[in-house]
Short mmCIF file of N, CA and C in Angstrom, two decimals:
data_model
loop_
_atom_site.label_atom_id
_atom_site.label_comp_id
_atom_site.label_asym_id
_atom_site.label_seq_id
_atom_site.Cartn_x
_atom_site.Cartn_y
_atom_site.Cartn_z
N ASP A 446 -0.76 12.47 1.71
CA ASP A 446 -1.52 12.98 0.56
C ASP A 446 -1.46 11.94 -0.64
N LEU A 447 -2.69 11.06 -0.41
CA LEU A 447 -2.49 9.54 -1.86
C LEU A 447 -2.46 10.54 -3.27
N PRO A 448 -2.14 9.10 -4.32
CA PRO A 448 -2.32 9.53 -5.42
C PRO A 448 -3.75 9.37 -6.28
N LYS A 449 -4.06 10.47 -6.94
CA LYS A 449 -6.01 10.70 -7.40
C LYS A 449 -5.98 9.81 -8.52
N THR A 450 -7.56 8.84 -8.01
CA THR A 450 -7.82 8.11 -9.47
C THR A 450 -8.73 8.39 -9.70
N ARG A 451 -9.87 8.21 -10.44
CA ARG A 451 -11.17 7.44 -10.92
C ARG A 451 -11.48 6.51 -9.99
N THR A 452 -10.89 5.42 -9.82
CA THR A 452 -11.72 4.09 -9.15
C THR A 452 -11.26 4.00 -7.60
N VAL A 453 -11.40 4.09 -6.97
CA VAL A 453 -11.01 4.04 -5.32
C VAL A 453 -12.38 2.70 -4.86
N ARG A 454 -11.48 1.95 -4.07
CA ARG A 454 -12.12 1.66 -2.92
C ARG A 454 -11.80 1.26 -1.80
N ASP A 455 -13.16 1.06 -0.86
CA ASP A 455 -12.87 1.14 0.19
C ASP A 455 -12.32 0.03 0.90
N ILE A 456 -11.32 0.82 1.96
CA ILE A 456 -10.38 -0.20 2.87
C ILE A 456 -11.25 -0.81 4.56
N THR A 457 -11.26 -1.81 4.38
CA THR A 457 -11.89 -2.03 5.90
C THR A 457 -11.17 -2.36 6.41
N GLU A 458 -11.29 -2.56 7.69
CA GLU A 458 -10.67 -3.07 8.73
C GLU A 458 -9.40 -4.48 8.73
N GLU A 459 -10.59 -5.47 8.42
CA GLU A 459 -9.91 -6.78 8.47
C GLU A 459 -9.19 -6.62 7.38
N ARG A 460 -9.03 -5.95 6.21
CA ARG A 460 -7.84 -6.07 5.37
C ARG A 460 -6.19 -5.52 5.87
N VAL A 461 -5.59 -6.15 5.42
CA VAL A 461 -3.60 -6.02 5.69
C VAL A 461 -3.92 -4.60 4.94
N VAL A 462 -3.44 -3.80 5.74
CA VAL A 462 -3.23 -2.11 5.03
C VAL A 462 -1.55 -1.91 5.15
N ILE A 463 -0.34 -1.40 3.78
CA ILE A 463 1.10 -1.16 4.45
C ILE A 463 0.77 0.01 3.50
N THR A 464 1.31 0.99 4.99
CA THR A 464 1.32 2.33 3.80
C THR A 464 3.05 2.87 4.35
N MET A 465 3.27 3.89 3.47
CA MET A 465 4.81 3.96 3.33
C MET A 465 4.49 5.96 3.52
N ASP A 466 4.12 6.88 4.66
CA ASP A 466 4.18 8.28 4.43
C ASP A 466 5.31 8.72 3.85
N LYS A 467 5.24 10.39 4.02
CA LYS A 467 6.11 10.94 3.24
C LYS A 467 7.49 10.67 3.53
N ASN A 468 7.96 10.47 4.84
CA ASN A 468 9.44 10.60 5.45
C ASN A 468 10.14 9.00 5.06
N GLN A 469 8.98 8.20 3.89
CA GLN A 469 9.54 6.92 3.52
C GLN A 469 9.37 6.24 4.75
N LEU A 470 8.86 5.92 6.31
CA LEU A 470 8.34 5.46 6.92
C LEU A 470 7.50 4.43 6.65
N ILE A 471 7.64 3.08 7.16
CA ILE A 471 6.48 1.74 6.86
C ILE A 471 6.06 1.52 7.85
N TYR A 472 4.63 1.31 7.41
CA TYR A 472 3.79 1.36 8.92
C TYR A 472 2.40 -0.57 8.26
N LEU A 473 2.76 -1.15 8.72
CA LEU A 473 1.85 -2.41 8.80
C LEU A 473 0.52 -2.00 9.94
N GLY A 474 -0.71 -1.67 8.99
CA GLY A 474 -1.63 -1.39 9.87
C GLY A 474 -1.68 -0.14 10.50
N ASN A 475 -1.31 0.06 12.20
CA ASN A 475 -0.49 1.67 12.76
C ASN A 475 0.46 1.26 13.46
N ASP A 476 1.36 -0.23 12.62
CA ASP A 476 2.69 -0.27 13.71
C ASP A 476 3.96 0.25 12.52
N PRO A 477 4.69 0.88 13.32
CA PRO A 477 6.06 0.92 12.16
C PRO A 477 6.81 -0.59 11.64
N VAL A 478 6.47 -1.03 10.27
CA VAL A 478 7.65 -2.02 10.67
C VAL A 478 8.99 -1.62 9.21
N ASN A 479 9.99 -2.87 9.43
CA ASN A 479 11.65 -2.49 8.91
C ASN A 479 11.34 -3.31 7.05
N ILE A 480 11.93 -2.57 5.96
CA ILE A 480 11.41 -3.14 4.72
C ILE A 480 11.54 -4.11 4.84
N HIS A 481 13.24 -4.83 5.06
CA HIS A 481 13.21 -6.20 5.16
C HIS A 481 12.48 -7.50 6.31
N ASP A 482 11.53 -6.77 7.94
CA ASP A 482 10.49 -7.55 7.74
C ASP A 482 9.18 -7.54 7.36
N LEU A 483 8.74 -6.59 6.68
CA LEU A 483 7.86 -6.36 6.03
C LEU A 483 6.69 -7.93 5.14
N GLY A 484 7.67 -8.15 4.92
CA GLY A 484 6.90 -9.47 4.07
C GLY A 484 7.13 -10.89 5.10
N PRO A 485 7.09 -11.03 5.74
CA PRO A 485 7.06 -12.46 7.07
C PRO A 485 6.05 -12.08 7.90
N LYS A 486 6.09 -10.28 8.30
CA LYS A 486 5.16 -10.35 9.00
C LYS A 486 3.27 -10.19 8.35
N VAL A 487 3.60 -9.57 7.12
CA VAL A 487 2.50 -9.47 5.89
C VAL A 487 2.11 -10.89 6.01
N LYS A 488 2.72 -11.33 5.59
CA LYS A 488 2.04 -13.44 5.51
C LYS A 488 1.76 -13.45 6.53
N ALA A 489 2.00 -12.75 7.65
CA ALA A 489 1.78 -13.46 9.10
C ALA A 489 -0.25 -13.65 8.84
N LYS A 490 -0.59 -11.91 8.76
CA LYS A 490 -1.58 -11.35 9.05
C LYS A 490 -2.81 -11.73 8.44
N LEU A 491 -2.00 -12.72 6.88
CA LEU A 491 -3.00 -12.61 5.66
C LEU A 491 -4.01 -14.04 6.24
N ARG A 492 -5.02 -14.54 6.02
CA ARG A 492 -6.29 -15.45 6.01
C ARG A 492 -5.53 -16.34 4.80
N ARG A 493 -5.29 -16.28 3.57
CA ARG A 493 -5.42 -17.05 2.12
C ARG A 493 -3.61 -15.82 1.94
N ALA A 494 -3.40 -17.25 0.64
CA ALA A 494 -2.06 -17.00 0.43
C ALA A 494 -3.10 -15.91 -0.65
N ASN A 495 -3.91 -15.72 -1.69
CA ASN A 495 -4.10 -15.28 -2.11
C ASN A 495 -5.19 -13.52 -1.71
N ASP A 496 -5.05 -13.98 -0.59
CA ASP A 496 -5.81 -12.15 -0.29
C ASP A 496 -5.17 -11.31 -0.47
N ALA A 497 -5.45 -10.43 -0.94
CA ALA A 497 -4.78 -8.81 -1.75
C ALA A 497 -4.62 -7.85 -0.17
N VAL A 498 -3.47 -7.80 -0.41
CA VAL A 498 -2.42 -6.31 0.85
C VAL A 498 -2.92 -5.04 -0.14
N PHE A 499 -3.43 -3.80 1.01
CA PHE A 499 -3.53 -2.84 -0.06
C PHE A 499 -1.92 -1.68 0.56
N LEU A 500 -2.16 -1.42 -0.72
CA LEU A 500 -0.34 -0.58 -0.68
C LEU A 500 -0.90 0.66 -1.14
N ARG A 501 -1.53 2.36 0.84
CA ARG A 501 -0.96 3.04 0.29
C ARG A 501 0.75 4.11 0.29
N CYS A 502 0.50 4.86 -0.39
CA CYS A 502 2.12 5.31 -0.35
C CYS A 502 2.05 7.01 -0.44
N ASP A 503 1.93 7.56 0.37
CA ASP A 503 2.18 9.34 0.15
C ASP A 503 2.32 9.88 -1.32
N GLU A 504 1.54 10.80 -2.06
CA GLU A 504 2.18 11.37 -3.44
C GLU A 504 3.65 11.92 -3.73
N THR A 505 4.02 12.28 -2.40
CA THR A 505 5.56 13.20 -2.44
C THR A 505 6.57 11.89 -2.89
N VAL A 506 6.09 10.68 -2.03
CA VAL A 506 7.50 9.57 -2.40
C VAL A 506 7.49 9.29 -3.38
N ARG A 507 8.77 8.69 -4.25
CA ARG A 507 9.85 8.46 -4.90
C ARG A 507 9.18 7.39 -5.25
N PHE A 508 9.05 7.04 -6.81
CA PHE A 508 8.87 5.87 -7.28
C PHE A 508 9.44 4.86 -6.83
N GLY A 509 10.75 5.08 -6.43
CA GLY A 509 12.09 3.72 -6.16
C GLY A 509 11.91 3.10 -4.82
N ALA A 510 11.22 4.11 -4.09
CA ALA A 510 10.76 4.31 -2.69
C ALA A 510 9.46 2.81 -2.24
N PHE A 511 8.36 3.70 -3.55
CA PHE A 511 7.49 2.24 -3.50
C PHE A 511 7.50 1.68 -4.41
N ALA A 512 8.09 1.74 -5.61
CA ALA A 512 8.75 -0.27 -5.99
C ALA A 512 9.88 -1.14 -5.59
N ALA A 513 10.39 -0.30 -4.08
CA ALA A 513 11.16 -0.86 -2.97
C ALA A 513 10.03 -1.97 -2.42
N VAL A 514 9.24 -1.30 -2.12
CA VAL A 514 8.36 -2.07 -0.87
C VAL A 514 7.72 -3.19 -2.03
N VAL A 515 6.96 -2.86 -2.62
CA VAL A 515 6.19 -3.88 -3.80
C VAL A 515 7.36 -4.81 -4.11
N ASP A 516 8.51 -4.84 -4.05
CA ASP A 516 9.11 -6.29 -4.74
C ASP A 516 9.61 -6.64 -3.46
N GLU A 517 9.33 -6.24 -2.02
CA GLU A 517 9.68 -6.56 -0.86
C GLU A 517 8.43 -7.54 -1.34
N LEU A 518 7.40 -7.58 -1.19
CA LEU A 518 6.14 -8.11 -1.10
C LEU A 518 6.13 -8.95 -1.93
N ARG A 519 6.32 -9.32 -3.16
CA ARG A 519 6.56 -9.76 -3.65
C ARG A 519 7.35 -11.18 -3.81
N HIS A 520 9.10 -10.53 -3.20
CA HIS A 520 10.03 -11.51 -3.20
C HIS A 520 9.14 -12.67 -1.62
N SER A 521 8.58 -12.09 -1.37
CA SER A 521 8.08 -12.85 0.16
C SER A 521 6.95 -13.40 -0.26
N GLY A 522 6.43 -13.84 -1.86
CA GLY A 522 5.08 -14.42 -2.51
C GLY A 522 4.17 -14.00 -2.33
N ILE A 523 4.15 -12.76 -1.71
CA ILE A 523 2.37 -11.36 -2.40
C ILE A 523 2.83 -10.96 -2.94
N VAL A 524 1.71 -11.35 -4.35
CA VAL A 524 1.56 -10.46 -5.39
C VAL A 524 0.34 -10.29 -5.67
N ASN A 525 -0.84 -9.94 -4.74
CA ASN A 525 -1.65 -9.89 -4.81
C ASN A 525 -2.02 -8.45 -3.84
N ILE A 526 -1.55 -7.38 -4.60
CA ILE A 526 -1.19 -5.86 -4.07
C ILE A 526 -1.97 -5.45 -4.82
N SER A 527 -2.89 -4.73 -4.17
CA SER A 527 -3.76 -3.63 -4.50
C SER A 527 -3.57 -2.15 -4.47
N ILE A 528 -3.35 -1.31 -5.08
CA ILE A 528 -2.82 0.42 -4.68
C ILE A 528 -3.88 1.14 -4.75
N VAL A 529 -3.47 1.79 -3.95
CA VAL A 529 -4.69 2.82 -2.86
C VAL A 529 -4.74 4.01 -3.17
N THR A 530 -6.25 4.79 -3.88
CA THR A 530 -5.66 6.06 -4.52
C THR A 530 -7.16 6.88 -3.46
N GLU A 531 -7.01 8.41 -3.50
CA GLU A 531 -7.91 8.66 -3.21
C GLU A 531 -9.18 9.00 -5.01
N PRO A 532 -9.90 9.67 -4.50
CA PRO A 532 -10.49 10.26 -5.74
C PRO A 532 -10.48 11.37 -6.12
N ILE A 533 -10.59 10.99 -7.74
CA ILE A 533 -10.20 12.78 -8.79
C ILE A 533 -11.55 13.73 -8.00
N SER A 534 -11.35 14.75 -7.92
CA SER A 534 -13.20 15.84 -8.05
C SER A 534 -13.34 16.27 -9.00
N GLU A 535 -14.34 16.27 -9.20
CA GLU A 535 -14.87 16.22 -10.64
C GLU A 535 -14.24 18.09 -11.27
N ARG A 536 -13.95 18.65 -10.37
CA ARG A 536 -12.77 19.64 -10.62
C ARG A 536 -11.32 19.76 -11.60
N GLN A 537 -11.05 18.64 -10.90
CA GLN A 537 -9.66 18.04 -11.28
C GLN A 537 -9.57 16.92 -12.61
N ARG A 538 -11.14 16.63 -13.07
CA ARG A 538 -11.70 15.43 -14.17
C ARG A 538 -11.67 16.40 -15.29
N THR A 539 -11.83 17.64 -15.02
CA THR A 539 -12.51 18.53 -16.03
C THR A 539 -11.18 19.80 -16.61
N GLN A 540 -10.16 19.37 -15.59
CA GLN A 540 -8.90 20.06 -16.13
C GLN A 540 -7.66 19.56 -17.34
#
């Protein structure tokens, strides 16, 4: 389950998507990847250096694990990172 927000952008297949599941396993697209290999593998998939990378993370993952992924990307020179969320339902907005 992704965190919920009011603003959500669709992800198309040509975008580079990183996912961290509830077990803190990391995937680049559908392929599992070690955090230490993440930066170079992401850079190889980007068309331009400033292209956005989309990061999806299960809402139960501890912030430290999420921050480690962001740090690894930034250390590799990837700074255009968009965080993927799900829309908040109308009922959740009024609570």
